[in-house]
mmCIF file of C-alpha atoms and ligand atoms in Angstrom:
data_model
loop_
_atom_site.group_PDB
_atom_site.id
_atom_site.type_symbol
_atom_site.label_atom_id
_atom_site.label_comp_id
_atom_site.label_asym_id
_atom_site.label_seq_id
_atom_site.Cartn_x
_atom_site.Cartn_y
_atom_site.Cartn_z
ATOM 1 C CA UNK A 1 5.356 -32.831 -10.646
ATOM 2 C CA UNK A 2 2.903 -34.424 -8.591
ATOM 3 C CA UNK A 3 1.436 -36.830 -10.651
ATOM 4 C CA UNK A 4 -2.558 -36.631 -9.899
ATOM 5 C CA UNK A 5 -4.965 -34.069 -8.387
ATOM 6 C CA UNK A 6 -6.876 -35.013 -5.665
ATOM 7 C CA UNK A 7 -8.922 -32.781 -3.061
ATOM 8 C CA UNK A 8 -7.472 -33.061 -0.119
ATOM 9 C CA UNK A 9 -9.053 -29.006 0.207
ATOM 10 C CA UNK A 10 -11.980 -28.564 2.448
ATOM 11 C CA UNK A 11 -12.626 -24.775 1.560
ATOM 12 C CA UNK A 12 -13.358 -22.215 3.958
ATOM 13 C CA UNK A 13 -16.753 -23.636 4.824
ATOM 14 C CA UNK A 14 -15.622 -27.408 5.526
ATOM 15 C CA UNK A 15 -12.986 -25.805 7.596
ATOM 16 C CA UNK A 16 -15.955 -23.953 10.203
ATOM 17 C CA UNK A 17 -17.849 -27.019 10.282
ATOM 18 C CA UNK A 18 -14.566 -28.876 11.377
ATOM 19 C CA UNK A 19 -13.298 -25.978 13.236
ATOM 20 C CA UNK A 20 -16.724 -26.130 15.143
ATOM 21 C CA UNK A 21 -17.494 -30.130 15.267
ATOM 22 C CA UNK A 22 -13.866 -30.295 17.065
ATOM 23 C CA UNK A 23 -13.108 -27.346 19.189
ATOM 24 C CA UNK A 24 -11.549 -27.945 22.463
ATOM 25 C CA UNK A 25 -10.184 -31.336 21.786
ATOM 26 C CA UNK A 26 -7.330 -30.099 20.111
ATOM 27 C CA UNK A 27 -9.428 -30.793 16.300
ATOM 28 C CA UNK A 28 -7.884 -30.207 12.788
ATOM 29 C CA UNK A 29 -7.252 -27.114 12.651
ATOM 30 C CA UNK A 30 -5.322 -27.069 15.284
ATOM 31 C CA UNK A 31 -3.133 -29.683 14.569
ATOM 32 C CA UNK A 32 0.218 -29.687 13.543
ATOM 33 C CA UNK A 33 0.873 -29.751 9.895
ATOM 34 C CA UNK A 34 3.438 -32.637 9.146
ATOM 35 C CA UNK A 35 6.856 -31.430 8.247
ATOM 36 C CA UNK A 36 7.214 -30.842 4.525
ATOM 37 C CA UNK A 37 9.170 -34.173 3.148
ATOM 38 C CA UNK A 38 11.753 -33.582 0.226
ATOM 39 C CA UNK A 39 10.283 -34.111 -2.664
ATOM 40 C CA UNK A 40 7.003 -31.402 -1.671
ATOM 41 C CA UNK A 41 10.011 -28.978 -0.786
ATOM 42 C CA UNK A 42 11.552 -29.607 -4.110
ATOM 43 C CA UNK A 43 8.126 -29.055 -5.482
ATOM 44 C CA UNK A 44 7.378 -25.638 -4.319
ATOM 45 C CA UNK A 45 10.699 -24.582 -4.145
ATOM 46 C CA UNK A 46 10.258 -24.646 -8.105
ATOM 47 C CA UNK A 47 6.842 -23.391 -8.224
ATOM 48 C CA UNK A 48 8.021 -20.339 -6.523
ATOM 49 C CA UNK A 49 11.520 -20.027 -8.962
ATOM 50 C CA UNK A 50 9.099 -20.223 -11.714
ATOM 51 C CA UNK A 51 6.710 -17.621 -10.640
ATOM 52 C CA UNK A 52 8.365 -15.136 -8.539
ATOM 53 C CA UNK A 53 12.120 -15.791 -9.438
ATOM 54 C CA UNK A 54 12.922 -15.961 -5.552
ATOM 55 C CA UNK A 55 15.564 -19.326 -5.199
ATOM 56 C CA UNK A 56 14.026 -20.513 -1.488
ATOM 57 C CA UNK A 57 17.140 -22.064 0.258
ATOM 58 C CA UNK A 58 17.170 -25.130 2.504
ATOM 59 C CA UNK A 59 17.430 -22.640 5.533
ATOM 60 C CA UNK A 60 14.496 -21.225 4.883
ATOM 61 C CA UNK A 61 12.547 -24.636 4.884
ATOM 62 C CA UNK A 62 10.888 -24.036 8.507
ATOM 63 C CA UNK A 63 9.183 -20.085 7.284
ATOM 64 C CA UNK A 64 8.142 -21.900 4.005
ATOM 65 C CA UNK A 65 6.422 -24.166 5.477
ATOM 66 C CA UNK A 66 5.057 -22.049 8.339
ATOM 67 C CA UNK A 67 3.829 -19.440 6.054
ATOM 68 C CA UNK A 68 2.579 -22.680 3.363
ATOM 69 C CA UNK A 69 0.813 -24.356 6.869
ATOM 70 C CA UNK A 70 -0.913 -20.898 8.032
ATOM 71 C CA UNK A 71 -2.777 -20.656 4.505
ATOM 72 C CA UNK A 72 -3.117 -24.232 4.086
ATOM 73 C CA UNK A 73 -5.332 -23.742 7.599
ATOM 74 C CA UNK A 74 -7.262 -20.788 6.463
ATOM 75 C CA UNK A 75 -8.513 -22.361 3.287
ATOM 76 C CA UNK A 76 -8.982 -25.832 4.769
ATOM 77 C CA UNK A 77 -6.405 -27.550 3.146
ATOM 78 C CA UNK A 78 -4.361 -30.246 4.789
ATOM 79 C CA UNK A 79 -1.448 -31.758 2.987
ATOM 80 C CA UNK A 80 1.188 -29.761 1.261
ATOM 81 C CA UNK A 81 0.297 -31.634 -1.827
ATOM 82 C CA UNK A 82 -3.481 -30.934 -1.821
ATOM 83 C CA UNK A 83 -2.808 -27.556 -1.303
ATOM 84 C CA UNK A 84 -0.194 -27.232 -4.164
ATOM 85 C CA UNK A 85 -2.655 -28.651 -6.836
ATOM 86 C CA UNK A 86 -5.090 -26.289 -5.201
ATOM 87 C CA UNK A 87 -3.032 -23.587 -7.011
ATOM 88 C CA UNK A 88 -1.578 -24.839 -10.274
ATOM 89 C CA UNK A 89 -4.579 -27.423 -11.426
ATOM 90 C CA UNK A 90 -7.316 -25.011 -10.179
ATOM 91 C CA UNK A 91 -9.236 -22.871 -12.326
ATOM 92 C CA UNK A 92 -9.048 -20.471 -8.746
ATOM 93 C CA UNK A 93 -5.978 -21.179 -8.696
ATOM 94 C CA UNK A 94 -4.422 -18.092 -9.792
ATOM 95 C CA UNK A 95 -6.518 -15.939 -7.061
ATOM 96 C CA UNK A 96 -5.210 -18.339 -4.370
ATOM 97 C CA UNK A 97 -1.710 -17.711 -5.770
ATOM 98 C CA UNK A 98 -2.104 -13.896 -5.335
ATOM 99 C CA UNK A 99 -2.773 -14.402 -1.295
ATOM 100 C CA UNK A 100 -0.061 -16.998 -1.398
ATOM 101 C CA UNK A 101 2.779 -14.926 -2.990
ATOM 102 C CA UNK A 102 2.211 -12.223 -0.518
ATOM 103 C CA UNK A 103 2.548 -14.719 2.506
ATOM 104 C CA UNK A 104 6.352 -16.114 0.997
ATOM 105 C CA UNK A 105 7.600 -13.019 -0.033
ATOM 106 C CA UNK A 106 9.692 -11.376 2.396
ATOM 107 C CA UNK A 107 8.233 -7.568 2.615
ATOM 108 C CA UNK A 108 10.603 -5.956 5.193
ATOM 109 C CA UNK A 109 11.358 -2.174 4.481
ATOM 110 C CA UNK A 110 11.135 0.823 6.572
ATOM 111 C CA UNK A 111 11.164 4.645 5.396
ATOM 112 C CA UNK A 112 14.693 6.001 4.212
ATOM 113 C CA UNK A 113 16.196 2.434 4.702
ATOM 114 C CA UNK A 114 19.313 3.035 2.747
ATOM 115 C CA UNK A 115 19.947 7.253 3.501
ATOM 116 C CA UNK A 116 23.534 7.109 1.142
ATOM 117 C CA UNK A 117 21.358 5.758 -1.735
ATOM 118 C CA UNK A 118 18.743 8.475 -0.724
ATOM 119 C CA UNK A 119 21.249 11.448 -0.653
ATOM 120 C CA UNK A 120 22.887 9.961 -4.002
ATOM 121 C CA UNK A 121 19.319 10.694 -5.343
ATOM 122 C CA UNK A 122 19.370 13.734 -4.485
ATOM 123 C CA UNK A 123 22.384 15.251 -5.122
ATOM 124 C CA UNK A 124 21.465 13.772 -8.556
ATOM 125 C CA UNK A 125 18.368 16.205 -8.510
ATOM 126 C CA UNK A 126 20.602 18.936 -7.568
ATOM 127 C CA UNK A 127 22.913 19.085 -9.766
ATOM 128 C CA UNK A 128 20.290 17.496 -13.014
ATOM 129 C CA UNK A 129 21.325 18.875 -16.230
ATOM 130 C CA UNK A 130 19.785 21.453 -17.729
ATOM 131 C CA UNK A 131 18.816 19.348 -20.582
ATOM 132 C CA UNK A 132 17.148 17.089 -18.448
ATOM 133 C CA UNK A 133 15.037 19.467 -16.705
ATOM 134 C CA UNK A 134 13.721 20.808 -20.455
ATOM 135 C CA UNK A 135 12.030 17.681 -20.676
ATOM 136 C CA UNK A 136 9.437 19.104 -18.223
ATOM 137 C CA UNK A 137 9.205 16.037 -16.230
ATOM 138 C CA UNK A 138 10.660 13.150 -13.752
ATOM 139 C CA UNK A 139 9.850 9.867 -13.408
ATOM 140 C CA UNK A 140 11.004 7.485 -11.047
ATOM 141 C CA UNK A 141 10.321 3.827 -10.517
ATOM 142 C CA UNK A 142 10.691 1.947 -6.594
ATOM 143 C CA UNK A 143 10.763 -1.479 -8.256
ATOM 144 C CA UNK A 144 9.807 -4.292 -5.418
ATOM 145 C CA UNK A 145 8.413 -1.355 -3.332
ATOM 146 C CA UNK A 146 6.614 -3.513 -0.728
ATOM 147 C CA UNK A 147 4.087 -1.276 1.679
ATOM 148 C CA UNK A 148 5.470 1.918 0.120
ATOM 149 C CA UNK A 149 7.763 3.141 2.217
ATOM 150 C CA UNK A 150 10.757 3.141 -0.297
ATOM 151 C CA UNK A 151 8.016 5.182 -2.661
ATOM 152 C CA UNK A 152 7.158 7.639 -0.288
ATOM 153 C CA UNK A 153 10.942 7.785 0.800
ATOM 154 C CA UNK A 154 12.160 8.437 -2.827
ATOM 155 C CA UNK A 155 9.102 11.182 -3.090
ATOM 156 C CA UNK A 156 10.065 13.094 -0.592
ATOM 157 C CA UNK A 157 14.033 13.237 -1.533
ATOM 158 C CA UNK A 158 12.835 14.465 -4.773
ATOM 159 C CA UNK A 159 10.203 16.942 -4.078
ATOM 160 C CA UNK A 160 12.849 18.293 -1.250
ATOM 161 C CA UNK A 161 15.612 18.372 -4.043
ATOM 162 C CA UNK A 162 13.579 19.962 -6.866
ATOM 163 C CA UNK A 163 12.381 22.753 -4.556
ATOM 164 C CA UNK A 164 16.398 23.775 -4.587
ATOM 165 C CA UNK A 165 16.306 24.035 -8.171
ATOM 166 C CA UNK A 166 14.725 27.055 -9.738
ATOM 167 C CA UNK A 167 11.957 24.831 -11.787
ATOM 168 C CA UNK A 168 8.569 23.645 -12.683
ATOM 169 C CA UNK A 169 9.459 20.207 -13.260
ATOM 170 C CA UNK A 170 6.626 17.854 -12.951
ATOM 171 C CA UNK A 171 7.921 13.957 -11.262
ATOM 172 C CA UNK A 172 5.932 11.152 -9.703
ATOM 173 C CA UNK A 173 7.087 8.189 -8.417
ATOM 174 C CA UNK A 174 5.422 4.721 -9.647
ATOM 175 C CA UNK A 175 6.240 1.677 -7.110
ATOM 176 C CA UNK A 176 5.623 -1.700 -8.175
ATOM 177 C CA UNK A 177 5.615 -5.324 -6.738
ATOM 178 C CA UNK A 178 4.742 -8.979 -7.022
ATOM 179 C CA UNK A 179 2.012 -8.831 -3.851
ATOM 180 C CA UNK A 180 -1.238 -6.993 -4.298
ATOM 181 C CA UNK A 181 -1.416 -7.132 -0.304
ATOM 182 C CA UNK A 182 1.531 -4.776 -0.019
ATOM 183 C CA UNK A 183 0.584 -2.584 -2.919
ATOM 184 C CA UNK A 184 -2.719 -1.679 -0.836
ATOM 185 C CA UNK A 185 -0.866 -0.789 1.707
ATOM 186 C CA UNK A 186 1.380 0.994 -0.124
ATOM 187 C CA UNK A 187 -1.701 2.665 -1.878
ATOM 188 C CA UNK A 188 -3.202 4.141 1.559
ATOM 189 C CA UNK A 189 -0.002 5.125 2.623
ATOM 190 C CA UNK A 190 -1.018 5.006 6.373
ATOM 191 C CA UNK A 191 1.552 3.817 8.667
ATOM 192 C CA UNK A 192 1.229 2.551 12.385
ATOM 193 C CA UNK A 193 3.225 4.567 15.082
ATOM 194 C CA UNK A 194 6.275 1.849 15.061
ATOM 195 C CA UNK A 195 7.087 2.360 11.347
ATOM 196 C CA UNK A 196 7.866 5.988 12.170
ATOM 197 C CA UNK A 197 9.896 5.094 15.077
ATOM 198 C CA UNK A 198 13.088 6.117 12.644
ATOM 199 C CA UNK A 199 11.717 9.041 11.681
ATOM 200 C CA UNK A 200 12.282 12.408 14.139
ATOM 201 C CA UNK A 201 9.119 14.138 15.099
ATOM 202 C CA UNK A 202 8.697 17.620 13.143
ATOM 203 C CA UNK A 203 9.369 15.756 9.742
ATOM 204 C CA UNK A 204 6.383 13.214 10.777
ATOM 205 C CA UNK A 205 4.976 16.070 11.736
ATOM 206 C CA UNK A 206 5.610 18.088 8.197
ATOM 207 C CA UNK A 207 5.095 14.746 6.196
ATOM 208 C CA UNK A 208 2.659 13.029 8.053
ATOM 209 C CA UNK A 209 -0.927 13.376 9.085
ATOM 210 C CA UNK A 210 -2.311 11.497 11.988
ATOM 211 C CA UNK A 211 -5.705 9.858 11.245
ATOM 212 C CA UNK A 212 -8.030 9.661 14.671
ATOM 213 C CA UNK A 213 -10.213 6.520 13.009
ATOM 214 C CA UNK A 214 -7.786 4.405 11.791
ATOM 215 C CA UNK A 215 -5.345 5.177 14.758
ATOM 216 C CA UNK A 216 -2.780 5.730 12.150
ATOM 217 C CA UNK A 217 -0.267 7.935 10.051
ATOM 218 C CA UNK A 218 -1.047 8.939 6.585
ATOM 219 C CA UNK A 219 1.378 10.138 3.821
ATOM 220 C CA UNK A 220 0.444 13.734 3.283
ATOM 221 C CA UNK A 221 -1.987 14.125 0.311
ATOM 222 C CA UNK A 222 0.913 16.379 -1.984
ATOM 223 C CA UNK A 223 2.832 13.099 -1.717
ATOM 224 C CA UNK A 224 0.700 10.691 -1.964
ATOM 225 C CA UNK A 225 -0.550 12.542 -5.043
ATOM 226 C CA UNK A 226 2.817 11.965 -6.628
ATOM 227 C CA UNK A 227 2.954 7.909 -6.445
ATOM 228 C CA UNK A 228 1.462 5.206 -8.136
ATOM 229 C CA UNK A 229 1.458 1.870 -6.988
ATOM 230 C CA UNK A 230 0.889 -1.090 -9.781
ATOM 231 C CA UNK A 231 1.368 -4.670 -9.854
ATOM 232 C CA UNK A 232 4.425 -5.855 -11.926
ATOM 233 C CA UNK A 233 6.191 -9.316 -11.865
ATOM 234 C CA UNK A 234 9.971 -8.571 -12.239
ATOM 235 C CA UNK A 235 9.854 -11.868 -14.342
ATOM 236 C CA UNK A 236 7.343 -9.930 -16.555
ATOM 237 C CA UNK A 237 8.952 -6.541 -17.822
ATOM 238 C CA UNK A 238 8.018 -7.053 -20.777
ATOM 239 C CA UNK A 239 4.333 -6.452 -20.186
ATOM 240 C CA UNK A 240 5.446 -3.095 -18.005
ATOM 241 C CA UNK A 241 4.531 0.102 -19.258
ATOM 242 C CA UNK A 242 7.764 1.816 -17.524
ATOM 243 C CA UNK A 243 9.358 3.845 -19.929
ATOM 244 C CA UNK A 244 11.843 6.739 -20.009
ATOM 245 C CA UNK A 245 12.386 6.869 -16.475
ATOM 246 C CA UNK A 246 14.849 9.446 -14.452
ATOM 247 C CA UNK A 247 15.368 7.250 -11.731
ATOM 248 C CA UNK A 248 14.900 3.979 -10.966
ATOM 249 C CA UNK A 249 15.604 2.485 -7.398
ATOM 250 C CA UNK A 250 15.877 -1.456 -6.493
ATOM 251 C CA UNK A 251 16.836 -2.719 -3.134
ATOM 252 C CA UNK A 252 16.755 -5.574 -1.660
ATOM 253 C CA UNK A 253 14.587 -7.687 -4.139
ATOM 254 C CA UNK A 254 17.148 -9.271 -6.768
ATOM 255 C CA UNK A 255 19.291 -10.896 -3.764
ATOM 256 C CA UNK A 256 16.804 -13.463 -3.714
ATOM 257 C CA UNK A 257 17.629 -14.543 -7.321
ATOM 258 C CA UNK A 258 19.771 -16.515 -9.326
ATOM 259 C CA UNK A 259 22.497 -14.739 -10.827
ATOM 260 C CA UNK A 260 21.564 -14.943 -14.109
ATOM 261 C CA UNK A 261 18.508 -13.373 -13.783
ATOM 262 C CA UNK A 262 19.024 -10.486 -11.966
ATOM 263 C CA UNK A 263 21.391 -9.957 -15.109
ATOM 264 C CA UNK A 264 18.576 -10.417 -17.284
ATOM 265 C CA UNK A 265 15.954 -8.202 -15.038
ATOM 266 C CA UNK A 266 18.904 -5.475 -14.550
ATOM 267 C CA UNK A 267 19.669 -5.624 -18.482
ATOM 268 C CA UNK A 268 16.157 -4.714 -18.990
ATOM 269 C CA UNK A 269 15.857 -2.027 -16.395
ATOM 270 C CA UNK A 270 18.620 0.162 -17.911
ATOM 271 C CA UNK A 271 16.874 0.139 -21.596
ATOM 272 C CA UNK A 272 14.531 1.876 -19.486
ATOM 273 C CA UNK A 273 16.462 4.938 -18.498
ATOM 274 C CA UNK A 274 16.428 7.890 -20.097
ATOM 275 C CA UNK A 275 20.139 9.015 -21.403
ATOM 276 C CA UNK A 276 21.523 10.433 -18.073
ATOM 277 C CA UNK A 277 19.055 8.506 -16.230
ATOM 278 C CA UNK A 278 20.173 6.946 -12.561
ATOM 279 C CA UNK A 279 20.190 3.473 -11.728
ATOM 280 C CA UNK A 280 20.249 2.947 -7.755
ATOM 281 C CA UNK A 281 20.506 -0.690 -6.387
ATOM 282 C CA UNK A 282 21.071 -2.073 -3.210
ATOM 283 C CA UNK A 283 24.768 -2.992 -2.587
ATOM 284 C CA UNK A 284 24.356 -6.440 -2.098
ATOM 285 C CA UNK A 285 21.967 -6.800 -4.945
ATOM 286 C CA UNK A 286 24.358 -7.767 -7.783
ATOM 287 C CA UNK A 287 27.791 -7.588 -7.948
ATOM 288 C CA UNK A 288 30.000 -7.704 -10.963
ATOM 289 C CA UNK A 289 27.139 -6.394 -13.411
ATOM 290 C CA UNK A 290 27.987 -3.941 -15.805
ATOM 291 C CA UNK A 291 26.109 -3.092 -19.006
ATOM 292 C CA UNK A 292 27.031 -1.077 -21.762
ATOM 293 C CA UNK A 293 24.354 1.273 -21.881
ATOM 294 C CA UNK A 294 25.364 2.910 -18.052
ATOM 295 C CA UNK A 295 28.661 3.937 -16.361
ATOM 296 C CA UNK A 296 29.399 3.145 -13.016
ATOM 297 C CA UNK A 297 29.322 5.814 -10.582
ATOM 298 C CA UNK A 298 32.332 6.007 -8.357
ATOM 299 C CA UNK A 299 30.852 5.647 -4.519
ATOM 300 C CA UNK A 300 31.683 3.596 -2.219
ATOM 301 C CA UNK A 301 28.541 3.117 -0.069
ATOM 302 C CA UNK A 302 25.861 3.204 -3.646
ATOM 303 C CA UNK A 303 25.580 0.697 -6.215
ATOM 304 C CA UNK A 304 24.956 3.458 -8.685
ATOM 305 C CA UNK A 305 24.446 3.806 -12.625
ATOM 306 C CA UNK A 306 24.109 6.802 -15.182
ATOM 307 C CA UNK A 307 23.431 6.176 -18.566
ATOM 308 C CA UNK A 308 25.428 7.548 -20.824
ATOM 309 C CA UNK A 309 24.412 9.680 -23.487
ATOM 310 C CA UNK A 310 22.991 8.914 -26.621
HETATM 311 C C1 LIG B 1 12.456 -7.045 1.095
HETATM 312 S S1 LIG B 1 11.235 -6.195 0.164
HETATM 313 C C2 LIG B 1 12.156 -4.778 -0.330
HETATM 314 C C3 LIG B 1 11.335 -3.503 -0.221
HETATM 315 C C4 LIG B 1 12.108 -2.236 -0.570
HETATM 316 N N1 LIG B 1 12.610 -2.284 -1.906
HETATM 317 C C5 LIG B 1 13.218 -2.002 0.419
HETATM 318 O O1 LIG B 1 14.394 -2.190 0.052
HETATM 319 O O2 LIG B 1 12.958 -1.628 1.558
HETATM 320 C C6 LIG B 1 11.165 -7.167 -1.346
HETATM 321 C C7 LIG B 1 9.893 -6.951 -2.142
HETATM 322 O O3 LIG B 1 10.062 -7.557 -3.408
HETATM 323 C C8 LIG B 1 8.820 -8.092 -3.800
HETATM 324 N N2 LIG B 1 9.023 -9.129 -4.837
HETATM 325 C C9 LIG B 1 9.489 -10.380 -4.697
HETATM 326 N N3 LIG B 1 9.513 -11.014 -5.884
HETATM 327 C C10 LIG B 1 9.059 -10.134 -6.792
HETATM 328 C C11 LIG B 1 8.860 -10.200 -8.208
HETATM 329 N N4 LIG B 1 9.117 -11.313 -8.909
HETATM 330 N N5 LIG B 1 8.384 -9.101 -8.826
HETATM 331 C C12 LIG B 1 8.130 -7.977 -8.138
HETATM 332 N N6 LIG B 1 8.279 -7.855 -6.809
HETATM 333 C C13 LIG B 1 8.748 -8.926 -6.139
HETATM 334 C C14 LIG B 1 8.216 -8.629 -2.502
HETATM 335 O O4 LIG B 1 6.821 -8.767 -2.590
HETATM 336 C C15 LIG B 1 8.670 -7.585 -1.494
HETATM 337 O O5 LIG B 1 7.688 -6.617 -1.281
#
């Protein structure tokens, strides 16, 4: 650890006055940050471990500290140092964190990313046990959900599938993630034309609804009513209220961690399924995981799990 605070910050205001007192001569906040030495990397590469469970590697050095630098600017802020005690020995600290975490995080997603983990889902729905369906309803959980996409994705597949099966079955979706940033977006589920640009044109135009003002897609309202979007900290399940789900789905989020935890995260995630409850992960998110509560469903393009009975 760094041994003693010191400022370092200017705050937003300091940074106008700057910003203003040195325009055109190519002033502060303009300039270059220095590269990040060794021992800062070393020190946010554990801040981040600690907080978020993501392992940053060497290679990623250059976005850390562009994405570090960018804030650093915005808030005034101009050695890597500064700005670190700005966020752990700071009563604001934890509110700078929060804009921080969403900058680091890596929030890449589009709609139906993975279509074989999609159709898994629903053939799931489709062929649901009876008992299953008697418990009147469906929860699922898109766990490191980013803007929503994955949510919405999963809501559709299920609403489609259920409307094959001669039911009344009430289901939502809840996504969850680390960055309140995303989970706003995710929340007004309105989408610029590009994120569509995998989708063909009469499902946008059966699932989506363009919005003149914001220049934008929304997530029909009959989905949209399904979700939830909430902030949860993989590192935290303990404090998450996700019980007795039907589903849950996580891509692409544990491939940033250590081994050992995704173990620990994924051993927690399948006390959360209901008996005969499906476990969907990405294929490169863990391999050589079993647990003793699911069984292993034989695909070869899913990373699937049912739990058995019980
Ligand atoms: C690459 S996106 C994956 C989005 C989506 N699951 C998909 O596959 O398209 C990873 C997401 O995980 C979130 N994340 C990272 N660390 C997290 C943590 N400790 N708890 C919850 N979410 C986290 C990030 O904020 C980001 O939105």
């Amino acid at each position: 650890m760094w041994a003693k605070a010191h400022s370092g910050c200017r705050g937003p205001m300091a940074k106008k006055q700057v910003t203003e007192s040195e325009s055109g001569d190519g002033g502060w906040t303009l300039k270059r940050l220095p590269p990040m030495d060794e021992k800062e990397f070393l020190h946010w590469q554990e801040l981040i471990e600690q907080r978020t469970g993501i392992t940053v590697s060497r290679e990623r050095l250059t976005h850390l500290q562009t994405s570090i630098g960018l804030r650093m600017r915005e808030v005034g802020c101009e050695s890597y140092e500064a700005y670190y005690r700005q966020i752990v020995g700071n009563p604001g600290g934890i509110a700078e964190w929060a804009i921080l975490v969403d900058r680091i995080t890596v929030q890449e997603t589009r709609f139906f990313r993975d279509p074989d983990a999609l159709e898994l889902v629903s053939n799931f729905i489709r062929t649901l046990p009876q008992e299953m369906l008697a418990r009147g309803t469906l929860e699922a959980w898109s766990v490191g959900c980013s803007t929503g996409e994955e949510t919405y994705s999963l809501a559709i597949v299920i609403r489609e599938a259920l409307a094959q099966r001669d039911t009344r079955i009430f289901y939502g979706v809840t996504g969850t993630d680390i960055s309140k940033a995303a989970l706003n977006m995710a929340r007004k589920g309105l989408y610029p034309e590009r994120k569509l640009r995998t989708l063909d044109k009469a499902f946008i135009e059966h699932y989506f609804e363009y919005q003149e003002r914001e220049g934008a897609y929304q997530i029909l309202v009959d989905i949209r009513e399904r979700t939830c979007f909430a902030r949860v900290n993989v590192l935290n399940l303990g404090d998450a209220p996700m019980h007795g789900m039907s589903i849950i789905f996580c891509q692409n989020l544990l491939i940033y961690f250590r081994k050992w935890r995704r173990k620990e995260i994924l051993d927690n995630l399948a006390e959360r399924l209901v008996p005969g409850g499906l476990m969907v992960l990405g294929m490169g998110e863990m391999t050589g995981w079993n647990n003793p509560l699911l069984e292993r469903l034989p695909s070869e393009r899913c990373l699937a799990f049912v739990r058995r009975p019980a």
